[in-house]
PDB file of C-alpha atoms and ligand atoms in Angstrom:
ATOM      1  CA  MET A 476      -0.227   0.082  -0.074  1.00  0.00           C
ATOM      2  CA  ALA A 477       1.078   3.409  -0.905  1.00  0.00           C
ATOM      3  CA  ILE A 478       2.463   4.928   2.383  1.00  0.00           C
ATOM      4  CA  GLU A 479       2.588   8.455   1.658  1.00  0.00           C
ATOM      5  CA  LEU A 480      -0.078   9.864  -0.782  1.00  0.00           C
ATOM      6  CA  ASP A 481       0.828  12.894  -2.825  1.00  0.00           C
ATOM      7  CA  CYS A 482      -1.872  14.930  -3.068  1.00  0.00           C
ATOM      8  CA  GLY A 483      -0.660  18.033  -5.261  1.00  0.00           C
ATOM      9  CA  GLY A 484       2.387  18.550  -3.150  1.00  0.00           C
ATOM     10  CA  ARG A 485       1.136  18.503   0.092  1.00  0.00           C
ATOM     11  CA  GLY A 486       1.117  14.567   1.780  1.00  0.00           C
ATOM     12  CA  LEU A 487      -1.368  12.327   3.019  1.00  0.00           C
ATOM     13  CA  ASP A 488      -0.314   9.970   5.438  1.00  0.00           C
ATOM     14  CA  LEU A 489      -1.502   6.514   5.339  1.00  0.00           C
ATOM     15  CA  THR A 490       0.893   4.320   7.237  1.00  0.00           C
ATOM     16  CA  ARG A 491      -1.876   5.311   9.793  1.00  0.00           C
ATOM     17  CA  PRO A 492      -5.279   5.457   9.633  1.00  0.00           C
ATOM     18  CA  GLN A 493      -6.674   8.938   9.469  1.00  0.00           C
ATOM     19  CA  VAL A 494     -10.003  11.426   9.525  1.00  0.00           C
ATOM     20  CA  MET A 495     -11.001  13.443   6.927  1.00  0.00           C
ATOM     21  CA  GLY A 496     -12.973  16.199   7.862  1.00  0.00           C
ATOM     22  CA  ILE A 497     -16.106  17.134   6.088  1.00  0.00           C
ATOM     23  CA  LEU A 498     -16.980  20.720   4.866  1.00  0.00           C
ATOM     24  CA  ASN A 499     -20.235  20.900   3.191  1.00  0.00           C
ATOM     25  CA  VAL A 500     -20.927  23.582   1.226  1.00  0.00           C
ATOM     26  CA  THR A 501     -24.231  23.014   0.071  1.00  0.00           C
ATOM     27  CA  PRO A 502     -27.404  24.935   1.113  1.00  0.00           C
ATOM     28  CA  ASP A 503     -29.566  21.428   1.621  1.00  0.00           C
ATOM     29  CA  SER A 504     -26.638  19.352   2.975  1.00  0.00           C
ATOM     30  CA  PHE A 505     -28.687  16.645   5.196  1.00  0.00           C
ATOM     31  CA  SER A 506     -26.494  16.540   7.775  1.00  0.00           C
ATOM     32  CA  ASP A 507     -25.345  19.897   8.721  1.00  0.00           C
ATOM     33  CA  GLY A 508     -28.076  21.589   6.701  1.00  0.00           C
ATOM     34  CA  GLY A 509     -26.072  24.607   5.243  1.00  0.00           C
ATOM     35  CA  ALA A 510     -24.438  25.886   8.174  1.00  0.00           C
ATOM     36  CA  PHE A 511     -20.652  26.182   6.479  1.00  0.00           C
ATOM     37  CA  VAL A 512     -22.360  27.942   3.530  1.00  0.00           C
ATOM     38  CA  GLY A 513     -19.949  31.038   2.577  1.00  0.00           C
ATOM     39  CA  VAL A 514     -16.305  31.443   3.060  1.00  0.00           C
ATOM     40  CA  ASP A 515     -15.743  33.003   6.015  1.00  0.00           C
ATOM     41  CA  ALA A 516     -17.786  29.945   8.036  1.00  0.00           C
ATOM     42  CA  ALA A 517     -16.080  27.734   5.736  1.00  0.00           C
ATOM     43  CA  ILE A 518     -12.198  29.431   6.535  1.00  0.00           C
ATOM     44  CA  ASP A 519     -13.161  28.627  10.216  1.00  0.00           C
ATOM     45  CA  HIS A 520     -14.562  25.316  10.252  1.00  0.00           C
ATOM     46  CA  ALA A 521     -11.537  24.454   7.902  1.00  0.00           C
ATOM     47  CA  ARG A 522      -9.221  25.710  10.762  1.00  0.00           C
ATOM     48  CA  ARG A 523     -11.022  24.023  13.644  1.00  0.00           C
ATOM     49  CA  MET A 524     -11.095  20.317  11.700  1.00  0.00           C
ATOM     50  CA  GLU A 525      -7.583  21.157  11.260  1.00  0.00           C
ATOM     51  CA  ALA A 526      -6.648  21.929  14.995  1.00  0.00           C
ATOM     52  CA  GLU A 527      -8.736  18.832  15.505  1.00  0.00           C
ATOM     53  CA  GLY A 528      -6.430  16.392  13.683  1.00  0.00           C
ATOM     54  CA  ALA A 529      -8.385  16.208  10.204  1.00  0.00           C
ATOM     55  CA  ALA A 530      -5.184  14.899   7.842  1.00  0.00           C
ATOM     56  CA  VAL A 531      -7.551  15.871   5.153  1.00  0.00           C
ATOM     57  CA  ILE A 532     -10.384  18.245   4.334  1.00  0.00           C
ATOM     58  CA  ASP A 533     -13.416  17.310   1.801  1.00  0.00           C
ATOM     59  CA  VAL A 534     -14.842  20.208   0.242  1.00  0.00           C
ATOM     60  CA  GLY A 535     -18.480  19.356  -1.565  1.00  0.00           C
ATOM     61  CA  GLY A 536     -20.731  21.850  -3.328  1.00  0.00           C
ATOM     62  CA  GLU A 537     -23.252  18.769  -4.415  1.00  0.00           C
ATOM     63  CA  SER A 538     -25.477  17.286  -2.031  1.00  0.00           C
ATOM     64  CA  THR A 539     -26.111  13.430  -2.612  1.00  0.00           C
ATOM     65  CA  ARG A 540     -28.368  12.791   0.078  1.00  0.00           C
ATOM     66  CA  PRO A 541     -31.253  10.757  -1.048  1.00  0.00           C
ATOM     67  CA  GLY A 542     -33.553  12.320  -3.256  1.00  0.00           C
ATOM     68  CA  SER A 543     -31.576  15.171  -4.417  1.00  0.00           C
ATOM     69  CA  ARG A 544     -31.236  16.021  -7.794  1.00  0.00           C
ATOM     70  CA  GLY A 545     -27.933  17.617  -8.123  1.00  0.00           C
ATOM     71  CA  VAL A 546     -27.153  20.758  -8.967  1.00  0.00           C
ATOM     72  CA  SER A 547     -25.832  22.531 -12.549  1.00  0.00           C
ATOM     73  CA  VAL A 548     -21.795  22.640 -13.169  1.00  0.00           C
ATOM     74  CA  GLN A 549     -21.995  26.426 -12.881  1.00  0.00           C
ATOM     75  CA  GLU A 550     -23.452  26.367  -9.424  1.00  0.00           C
ATOM     76  CA  GLU A 551     -21.333  23.598  -8.187  1.00  0.00           C
ATOM     77  CA  LEU A 552     -17.848  25.585  -9.424  1.00  0.00           C
ATOM     78  CA  ASP A 553     -19.528  28.911  -7.396  1.00  0.00           C
ATOM     79  CA  ARG A 554     -20.141  26.983  -4.337  1.00  0.00           C
ATOM     80  CA  VAL A 555     -16.899  24.847  -4.196  1.00  0.00           C
ATOM     81  CA  ILE A 556     -14.293  27.510  -6.018  1.00  0.00           C
ATOM     82  CA  PRO A 557     -13.890  29.671  -3.564  1.00  0.00           C
ATOM     83  CA  VAL A 558     -14.001  27.904  -0.524  1.00  0.00           C
ATOM     84  CA  ILE A 559     -11.332  26.605  -1.876  1.00  0.00           C
ATOM     85  CA  GLU A 560      -8.933  28.739  -3.025  1.00  0.00           C
ATOM     86  CA  ALA A 561     -10.067  30.506   0.420  1.00  0.00           C
ATOM     87  CA  ILE A 562      -9.051  27.994   2.898  1.00  0.00           C
ATOM     88  CA  ARG A 563      -5.732  26.478   0.522  1.00  0.00           C
ATOM     89  CA  ASP A 564      -3.600  28.764   2.662  1.00  0.00           C
ATOM     90  CA  VAL A 565      -4.897  29.409   5.304  1.00  0.00           C
ATOM     91  CA  VAL A 566      -4.757  24.894   6.177  1.00  0.00           C
ATOM     92  CA  ALA A 567      -1.500  22.675   5.654  1.00  0.00           C
ATOM     93  CA  VAL A 568      -3.474  19.473   4.943  1.00  0.00           C
ATOM     94  CA  PRO A 569      -4.853  18.528   1.390  1.00  0.00           C
ATOM     95  CA  LEU A 570      -8.016  19.666   0.639  1.00  0.00           C
ATOM     96  CA  SER A 571     -10.247  17.005  -1.633  1.00  0.00           C
ATOM     97  CA  VAL A 572     -13.082  17.766  -3.701  1.00  0.00           C
ATOM     98  CA  ASP A 573     -16.222  15.949  -3.603  1.00  0.00           C
ATOM     99  CA  THR A 574     -17.302  16.021  -7.181  1.00  0.00           C
ATOM    100  CA  SER A 575     -18.645  13.719 -10.051  1.00  0.00           C
ATOM    101  CA  LYS A 576     -18.406  16.593 -12.355  1.00  0.00           C
ATOM    102  CA  PRO A 577     -14.872  16.439 -15.047  1.00  0.00           C
ATOM    103  CA  GLU A 578     -15.227  20.415 -15.082  1.00  0.00           C
ATOM    104  CA  VAL A 579     -15.565  20.664 -10.989  1.00  0.00           C
ATOM    105  CA  MET A 580     -12.345  18.598 -11.068  1.00  0.00           C
ATOM    106  CA  ARG A 581     -10.215  20.193 -13.302  1.00  0.00           C
ATOM    107  CA  GLU A 582     -11.015  23.614 -11.546  1.00  0.00           C
ATOM    108  CA  ALA A 583     -10.610  22.570  -8.216  1.00  0.00           C
ATOM    109  CA  ALA A 584      -7.239  21.066  -8.972  1.00  0.00           C
ATOM    110  CA  ALA A 585      -6.102  24.079 -10.691  1.00  0.00           C
ATOM    111  CA  ALA A 586      -7.268  25.956  -7.150  1.00  0.00           C
ATOM    112  CA  GLY A 587      -5.282  23.703  -5.023  1.00  0.00           C
ATOM    113  CA  ALA A 588      -7.471  20.234  -4.282  1.00  0.00           C
ATOM    114  CA  GLY A 589      -5.288  17.584  -3.932  1.00  0.00           C
ATOM    115  CA  LEU A 590      -7.409  14.455  -3.712  1.00  0.00           C
ATOM    116  CA  ILE A 591     -10.971  13.833  -6.152  1.00  0.00           C
ATOM    117  CA  ASN A 592     -13.724  12.035  -3.922  1.00  0.00           C
ATOM    118  CA  ASP A 593     -15.839  11.005  -6.338  1.00  0.00           C
ATOM    119  CA  VAL A 594     -19.325   9.133  -5.680  1.00  0.00           C
ATOM    120  CA  MET A 595     -19.728   8.020  -8.891  1.00  0.00           C
ATOM    121  CA  ALA A 596     -16.460   6.264  -9.153  1.00  0.00           C
ATOM    122  CA  LEU A 597     -15.758   8.116 -12.368  1.00  0.00           C
ATOM    123  CA  ARG A 598     -18.670   6.951 -14.542  1.00  0.00           C
ATOM    124  CA  ARG A 599     -19.445  10.287 -15.652  1.00  0.00           C
ATOM    125  CA  GLU A 600     -18.655  11.048 -19.183  1.00  0.00           C
ATOM    126  CA  GLY A 601     -15.172  12.940 -19.162  1.00  0.00           C
ATOM    127  CA  ALA A 602     -14.537  11.672 -15.442  1.00  0.00           C
ATOM    128  CA  ALA A 603     -11.743   8.976 -15.673  1.00  0.00           C
ATOM    129  CA  ARG A 604      -9.891  11.558 -18.473  1.00  0.00           C
ATOM    130  CA  ALA A 605     -10.576  14.785 -15.612  1.00  0.00           C
ATOM    131  CA  ALA A 606      -9.163  12.859 -12.937  1.00  0.00           C
ATOM    132  CA  ALA A 607      -5.895  11.204 -14.572  1.00  0.00           C
ATOM    133  CA  ALA A 608      -5.462  14.773 -16.334  1.00  0.00           C
ATOM    134  CA  THR A 609      -4.877  16.080 -12.493  1.00  0.00           C
ATOM    135  CA  GLY A 610      -2.580  13.903 -11.737  1.00  0.00           C
ATOM    136  CA  LEU A 611      -4.021  13.902  -8.628  1.00  0.00           C
ATOM    137  CA  PRO A 612      -5.187  10.613  -6.014  1.00  0.00           C
ATOM    138  CA  VAL A 613      -8.913   9.459  -6.655  1.00  0.00           C
ATOM    139  CA  CYS A 614     -11.516   7.996  -4.430  1.00  0.00           C
ATOM    140  CA  LEU A 615     -13.841   5.851  -6.231  1.00  0.00           C
ATOM    141  CA  MET A 616     -16.999   5.318  -4.353  1.00  0.00           C
ATOM    142  CA  HIS A 617     -19.705   2.202  -4.389  1.00  0.00           C
ATOM    143  CA  MET A 618     -23.352   3.509  -5.646  1.00  0.00           C
ATOM    144  CA  GLN A 619     -26.406   1.580  -7.058  1.00  0.00           C
ATOM    145  CA  GLY A 620     -28.333   4.096  -9.152  1.00  0.00           C
ATOM    146  CA  THR A 621     -28.180   7.683  -8.553  1.00  0.00           C
ATOM    147  CA  PRO A 622     -28.702   9.893  -5.566  1.00  0.00           C
ATOM    148  CA  ARG A 623     -32.492  10.344  -6.681  1.00  0.00           C
ATOM    149  CA  ASP A 624     -33.508   6.884  -6.792  1.00  0.00           C
ATOM    150  CA  MET A 625     -30.625   4.596  -4.648  1.00  0.00           C
ATOM    151  CA  GLN A 626     -32.929   4.233  -1.565  1.00  0.00           C
ATOM    152  CA  ASP A 627     -35.709   3.291  -3.775  1.00  0.00           C
ATOM    153  CA  ASP A 628     -35.490  -0.510  -2.852  1.00  0.00           C
ATOM    154  CA  PRO A 629     -31.811  -1.041  -3.013  1.00  0.00           C
ATOM    155  CA  ARG A 630     -31.248  -4.795  -3.827  1.00  0.00           C
ATOM    156  CA  TYR A 631     -28.212  -7.115  -4.134  1.00  0.00           C
ATOM    157  CA  ASP A 632     -27.475 -11.313  -3.790  1.00  0.00           C
ATOM    158  CA  ASN A 633     -24.825 -10.599  -2.184  1.00  0.00           C
ATOM    159  CA  VAL A 634     -23.560  -6.729  -1.308  1.00  0.00           C
ATOM    160  CA  VAL A 635     -20.176  -7.014  -0.391  1.00  0.00           C
ATOM    161  CA  GLU A 636     -19.034  -9.147  -3.329  1.00  0.00           C
ATOM    162  CA  ALA A 637     -21.045  -6.442  -5.463  1.00  0.00           C
ATOM    163  CA  VAL A 638     -19.365  -4.218  -4.073  1.00  0.00           C
ATOM    164  CA  ARG A 639     -16.097  -5.416  -4.274  1.00  0.00           C
ATOM    165  CA  GLY A 640     -16.661  -6.409  -8.132  1.00  0.00           C
ATOM    166  CA  PHE A 641     -17.942  -2.941  -8.826  1.00  0.00           C
ATOM    167  CA  LEU A 642     -14.385  -1.146  -7.167  1.00  0.00           C
ATOM    168  CA  LEU A 643     -12.631  -3.660  -8.629  1.00  0.00           C
ATOM    169  CA  GLU A 644     -14.203  -2.928 -12.115  1.00  0.00           C
ATOM    170  CA  ARG A 645     -13.848   1.013 -11.811  1.00  0.00           C
ATOM    171  CA  LEU A 646     -10.176   0.408 -10.400  1.00  0.00           C
ATOM    172  CA  GLU A 647      -9.585  -1.352 -14.266  1.00  0.00           C
ATOM    173  CA  ALA A 648     -11.244   1.520 -15.940  1.00  0.00           C
ATOM    174  CA  ALA A 649      -8.837   3.985 -13.695  1.00  0.00           C
ATOM    175  CA  THR A 650      -5.793   2.584 -14.415  1.00  0.00           C
ATOM    176  CA  GLN A 651      -6.684   2.065 -18.026  1.00  0.00           C
ATOM    177  CA  ALA A 652      -7.723   5.638 -18.017  1.00  0.00           C
ATOM    178  CA  GLY A 653      -4.239   6.479 -16.940  1.00  0.00           C
ATOM    179  CA  ILE A 654      -4.186   6.570 -13.324  1.00  0.00           C
ATOM    180  CA  PRO A 655      -2.258   4.469 -11.510  1.00  0.00           C
ATOM    181  CA  ARG A 656      -3.191   2.388  -8.927  1.00  0.00           C
ATOM    182  CA  GLN A 657      -0.984   3.923  -6.213  1.00  0.00           C
ATOM    183  CA  ARG A 658      -2.858   6.855  -6.782  1.00  0.00           C
ATOM    184  CA  LEU A 659      -6.227   5.254  -6.269  1.00  0.00           C
ATOM    185  CA  ILE A 660      -8.816   4.993  -2.984  1.00  0.00           C
ATOM    186  CA  LEU A 661     -11.352   2.502  -2.458  1.00  0.00           C
ATOM    187  CA  ASP A 662     -14.912   3.273  -0.567  1.00  0.00           C
ATOM    188  CA  PRO A 663     -17.621   0.596  -0.610  1.00  0.00           C
ATOM    189  CA  GLY A 664     -20.150   3.709  -0.284  1.00  0.00           C
ATOM    190  CA  PHE A 665     -22.194   3.448   2.963  1.00  0.00           C
ATOM    191  CA  GLY A 666     -25.766   4.357   2.627  1.00  0.00           C
ATOM    192  CA  PHE A 667     -25.961   5.359  -1.498  1.00  0.00           C
ATOM    193  CA  GLY A 668     -28.148   2.361  -2.450  1.00  0.00           C
ATOM    194  CA  LYS A 669     -28.297   0.522   0.608  1.00  0.00           C
ATOM    195  CA  THR A 670     -30.842  -0.655   3.296  1.00  0.00           C
ATOM    196  CA  ASP A 671     -29.268  -0.646   6.602  1.00  0.00           C
ATOM    197  CA  ILE A 672     -28.860  -4.503   6.115  1.00  0.00           C
ATOM    198  CA  HIS A 673     -26.800  -4.293   3.137  1.00  0.00           C
ATOM    199  CA  ASN A 674     -24.467  -1.598   5.446  1.00  0.00           C
ATOM    200  CA  ALA A 675     -23.989  -3.743   8.706  1.00  0.00           C
ATOM    201  CA  GLN A 676     -23.042  -6.626   6.212  1.00  0.00           C
ATOM    202  CA  LEU A 677     -20.909  -4.405   4.425  1.00  0.00           C
ATOM    203  CA  LEU A 678     -19.337  -3.168   7.496  1.00  0.00           C
ATOM    204  CA  ARG A 679     -18.646  -6.463   8.876  1.00  0.00           C
ATOM    205  CA  GLY A 680     -17.169  -7.576   5.720  1.00  0.00           C
ATOM    206  CA  LEU A 681     -15.061  -4.772   5.324  1.00  0.00           C
ATOM    207  CA  ASP A 682     -12.258  -6.992   4.833  1.00  0.00           C
ATOM    208  CA  ALA A 683     -12.973  -8.062   1.603  1.00  0.00           C
ATOM    209  CA  ILE A 684     -12.174  -4.682   0.173  1.00  0.00           C
ATOM    210  CA  VAL A 685      -9.420  -4.080   2.724  1.00  0.00           C
ATOM    211  CA  ASP A 686      -8.341  -7.085   1.425  1.00  0.00           C
ATOM    212  CA  SER A 687      -7.604  -5.679  -2.654  1.00  0.00           C
ATOM    213  CA  GLY A 688      -4.475  -3.746  -1.017  1.00  0.00           C
ATOM    214  CA  LEU A 689      -5.246  -0.211  -1.803  1.00  0.00           C
ATOM    215  CA  PRO A 690      -6.584   2.006   1.065  1.00  0.00           C
ATOM    216  CA  VAL A 691      -9.748   2.333   2.140  1.00  0.00           C
ATOM    217  CA  LEU A 692     -11.893   5.135   2.931  1.00  0.00           C
ATOM    218  CA  ALA A 693     -15.060   4.772   5.212  1.00  0.00           C
ATOM    219  CA  GLY A 694     -17.954   7.441   5.541  1.00  0.00           C
ATOM    220  CA  LEU A 695     -20.972   6.046   8.114  1.00  0.00           C
ATOM    221  CA  SER A 696     -20.408   9.444   9.741  1.00  0.00           C
ATOM    222  CA  ARG A 697     -24.397  10.771  10.837  1.00  0.00           C
ATOM    223  CA  LYS A 698     -25.848   8.679   8.546  1.00  0.00           C
ATOM    224  CA  SER A 699     -29.375   7.160   8.305  1.00  0.00           C
ATOM    225  CA  LEU A 700     -27.754   3.483   9.502  1.00  0.00           C
ATOM    226  CA  VAL A 701     -27.092   5.456  12.782  1.00  0.00           C
ATOM    227  CA  GLY A 702     -30.360   7.046  13.152  1.00  0.00           C
ATOM    228  CA  ARG A 703     -32.371   4.071  12.352  1.00  0.00           C
ATOM    229  CA  VAL A 704     -31.265   1.739  14.477  1.00  0.00           C
ATOM    230  CA  LEU A 705     -30.912   3.708  17.541  1.00  0.00           C
ATOM    231  CA  GLY A 706     -34.287   5.911  16.709  1.00  0.00           C
ATOM    232  CA  ARG A 707     -31.207   8.970  17.003  1.00  0.00           C
ATOM    233  CA  GLU A 708     -32.239  12.355  15.160  1.00  0.00           C
ATOM    234  CA  MET A 709     -29.547  14.106  13.014  1.00  0.00           C
ATOM    235  CA  PRO A 710     -27.484  16.167  16.168  1.00  0.00           C
ATOM    236  CA  ASP A 711     -27.824  12.966  18.367  1.00  0.00           C
ATOM    237  CA  ARG A 712     -25.517  10.765  15.779  1.00  0.00           C
ATOM    238  CA  LEU A 713     -22.941  11.609  17.112  1.00  0.00           C
ATOM    239  CA  ALA A 714     -22.052   8.289  19.707  1.00  0.00           C
ATOM    240  CA  GLY A 715     -22.848   6.024  17.324  1.00  0.00           C
ATOM    241  CA  SER A 716     -21.507   7.486  14.469  1.00  0.00           C
ATOM    242  CA  VAL A 717     -18.255   7.110  16.396  1.00  0.00           C
ATOM    243  CA  ALA A 718     -18.581   3.483  17.233  1.00  0.00           C
ATOM    244  CA  ALA A 719     -18.814   3.291  13.648  1.00  0.00           C
ATOM    245  CA  ALA A 720     -15.935   4.799  12.954  1.00  0.00           C
ATOM    246  CA  ALA A 721     -14.341   2.872  15.229  1.00  0.00           C
ATOM    247  CA  LEU A 722     -15.020  -0.292  13.649  1.00  0.00           C
ATOM    248  CA  ALA A 723     -14.522   0.360  10.761  1.00  0.00           C
ATOM    249  CA  THR A 724     -10.751   1.494  11.416  1.00  0.00           C
ATOM    250  CA  TRP A 725     -10.644  -2.199  13.630  1.00  0.00           C
ATOM    251  CA  LYS A 726     -12.203  -3.698  10.090  1.00  0.00           C
ATOM    252  CA  GLY A 727      -8.777  -2.375   7.888  1.00  0.00           C
ATOM    253  CA  ALA A 728     -10.194   1.324   7.075  1.00  0.00           C
ATOM    254  CA  ARG A 729      -7.522   3.964   6.624  1.00  0.00           C
ATOM    255  CA  ILE A 730      -9.709   6.957   6.272  1.00  0.00           C
ATOM    256  CA  ILE A 731     -12.510   8.026   7.919  1.00  0.00           C
ATOM    257  CA  ARG A 732     -14.757  10.515   6.713  1.00  0.00           C
ATOM    258  CA  ALA A 733     -16.405  12.018   9.749  1.00  0.00           C
ATOM    259  CA  HIS A 734     -18.470  15.184  10.553  1.00  0.00           C
ATOM    260  CA  ASP A 735     -16.897  15.286  14.318  1.00  0.00           C
ATOM    261  CA  VAL A 736     -13.002  14.800  13.911  1.00  0.00           C
ATOM    262  CA  ALA A 737     -12.096  15.296  17.031  1.00  0.00           C
ATOM    263  CA  GLU A 738     -14.432  12.251  18.781  1.00  0.00           C
ATOM    264  CA  THR A 739     -13.971  10.550  15.519  1.00  0.00           C
ATOM    265  CA  LEU A 740      -9.793  10.446  16.038  1.00  0.00           C
ATOM    266  CA  ASP A 741     -10.162   9.584  19.736  1.00  0.00           C
ATOM    267  CA  ALA A 742     -12.092   6.283  18.482  1.00  0.00           C
ATOM    268  CA  VAL A 743      -9.390   5.876  15.391  1.00  0.00           C
ATOM    269  CA  ARG A 744      -6.336   6.033  17.402  1.00  0.00           C
ATOM    270  CA  LEU A 745      -7.891   3.906  20.167  1.00  0.00           C
ATOM    271  CA  MET A 746      -8.107   1.652  17.110  1.00  0.00           C
ATOM    272  CA  GLU A 747      -4.691   2.096  16.086  1.00  0.00           C
ATOM    273  CA  TYR A 748      -3.532   1.653  19.872  1.00  0.00           C
ATOM    274  CA  ILE A 749      -5.308  -2.078  20.113  1.00  0.00           C
ATOM    275  CA  ALA A 750      -4.714  -3.563  16.655  1.00  0.00           C
ATOM    276  CA  GLY A 751      -0.660  -2.588  16.715  1.00  0.00           C
ATOM    277  CA  ALA A 752      -1.313  -0.612  13.284  1.00  0.00           C
ATOM    278  CA  PRO A 753       2.393  -0.505  11.669  1.00  0.00           C
ATOM    279  CA  GLY A 754       4.774   2.546  12.990  1.00  0.00           C
ATOM    280  CA  LEU A 755       3.481   2.086  16.511  1.00  0.00           C
ATOM    281  CA  GLU A 756       5.998   0.201  17.830  1.00  0.00           C
ATOM    282  CA  GLN A 757       8.217   2.400  16.640  1.00  0.00           C
ATOM    283  CA  ALA A 758       5.769   5.826  18.563  1.00  0.00           C
ATOM    284  CA  ARG A 759       6.151   3.791  21.856  1.00  0.00           C
ATOM    285  CA  LEU A 760       9.746   3.906  21.853  1.00  0.00           C
ATOM    286  CA  GLN A 761      10.531   7.089  20.376  1.00  0.00           C
ATOM    287  CA  GLN A 762       7.946   8.264  23.441  1.00  0.00           C
ATOM    288  CA  GLY A 763       9.639   5.998  26.103  1.00  0.00           C
ATOM    289  CA  VAL A 764       6.787   4.297  26.624  1.00  0.00           C
ATOM    290  CA  ARG A 765       7.454   0.719  27.663  1.00  0.00           C
ATOM    291  CA  GLY A 766       4.969  -1.801  29.050  1.00  0.00           C
ATOM    292  CA  VAL A 767       1.761  -0.218  28.578  1.00  0.00           C
TER     293      VAL A 767
HETATM  294  C1  7PJ B1429     -19.606   9.969   1.214  1.00  0.00           C
HETATM  295  C2  7PJ B1429     -19.020  10.636   0.635  1.00  0.00           C
HETATM  296  C3  7PJ B1429     -18.991   8.361   1.261  1.00  0.00           C
HETATM  297  C4  7PJ B1429     -17.175   9.173   0.071  1.00  0.00           C
HETATM  298  C5  7PJ B1429     -20.783  11.494   1.115  1.00  0.00           C
HETATM  299  C6  7PJ B1429     -22.732  12.616   3.820  1.00  0.00           C
HETATM  300  C7  7PJ B1429     -23.266  12.427   2.154  1.00  0.00           C
HETATM  301  N1  7PJ B1429     -17.369  10.185  -0.421  1.00  0.00           N
HETATM  302  N2  7PJ B1429     -19.958  12.126   0.177  1.00  0.00           N
HETATM  303  N3  7PJ B1429     -17.551   7.867   1.011  1.00  0.00           N
HETATM  304  N4  7PJ B1429     -20.754  10.624   1.355  1.00  0.00           N
HETATM  305  N5  7PJ B1429     -16.316   9.029  -0.355  1.00  0.00           N
HETATM  306  O1  7PJ B1429     -22.059  13.685   4.023  1.00  0.00           O
HETATM  307  O2  7PJ B1429     -22.590  11.673   5.002  1.00  0.00           O
HETATM  308  O3  7PJ B1429     -19.516   7.595   2.458  1.00  0.00           O
HETATM  309  S1  7PJ B1429     -21.871  12.589   0.708  1.00  0.00           S
END
């Protein structure tokens, strides 16, 4: 596995599991309802997530919540580009852009984004070419259907096999388009065309995707799995989200996408310690910690 990803000149250290902080700049985000629209609010939030230990910050301008219809290229550019330009110089960590649109990939990369996070896994016309041309790492995510219809009765014979097969096929398509394997991240896409049972099966079977040898990203933060199983509305999903993040880390995910960075990172670091992830022993010795 690539140990350090080069995100347009900024490093993302994947020798240990990391947290990707979510910065939604959509007025209709399902989870934070437009709290960070506007450049000043975005700057404050990015700074805070970096201070809390986010290793990368994911900027998204198109809501992908169930039922949403998407936004025009221009609207997405208008939301995302000023925010990337404003925060790239106030934080040191790489910025990721959550987009499926080739035009947004290109402009975001030119504005300073260091990673492309595509929930469509480069299936849009021109996306693979555009992503390859940026030279940036790309996260390929599984989704059944489109955000508009994905939660209308999703079905699988075997969700783990279906997601794994899809991701390996998209991996092949990405490498064919000129994106080397070392630049790719895989994501099972929790909540994207999946019932609660599918999500639970996927989390239990995450090893099958981790076994690909590529870094795996997992996003469960505030998702409806947590909400429905626990009967929690959006503001009360923190504990459940942190528990899910812990399990995903335990199962081998290397990047945990989360709204609540400080709390999530506690869970991630604790799991890292318990699992004895590479690099831990050396770090302990350097700190002079023995026999804990
Ligand atoms: C995900 C995402 C995810 C990746 C969203 C939300 C809904 N990108 N973008 N993985 N979810 N890679 O913020 O919960 O799970 S949007």
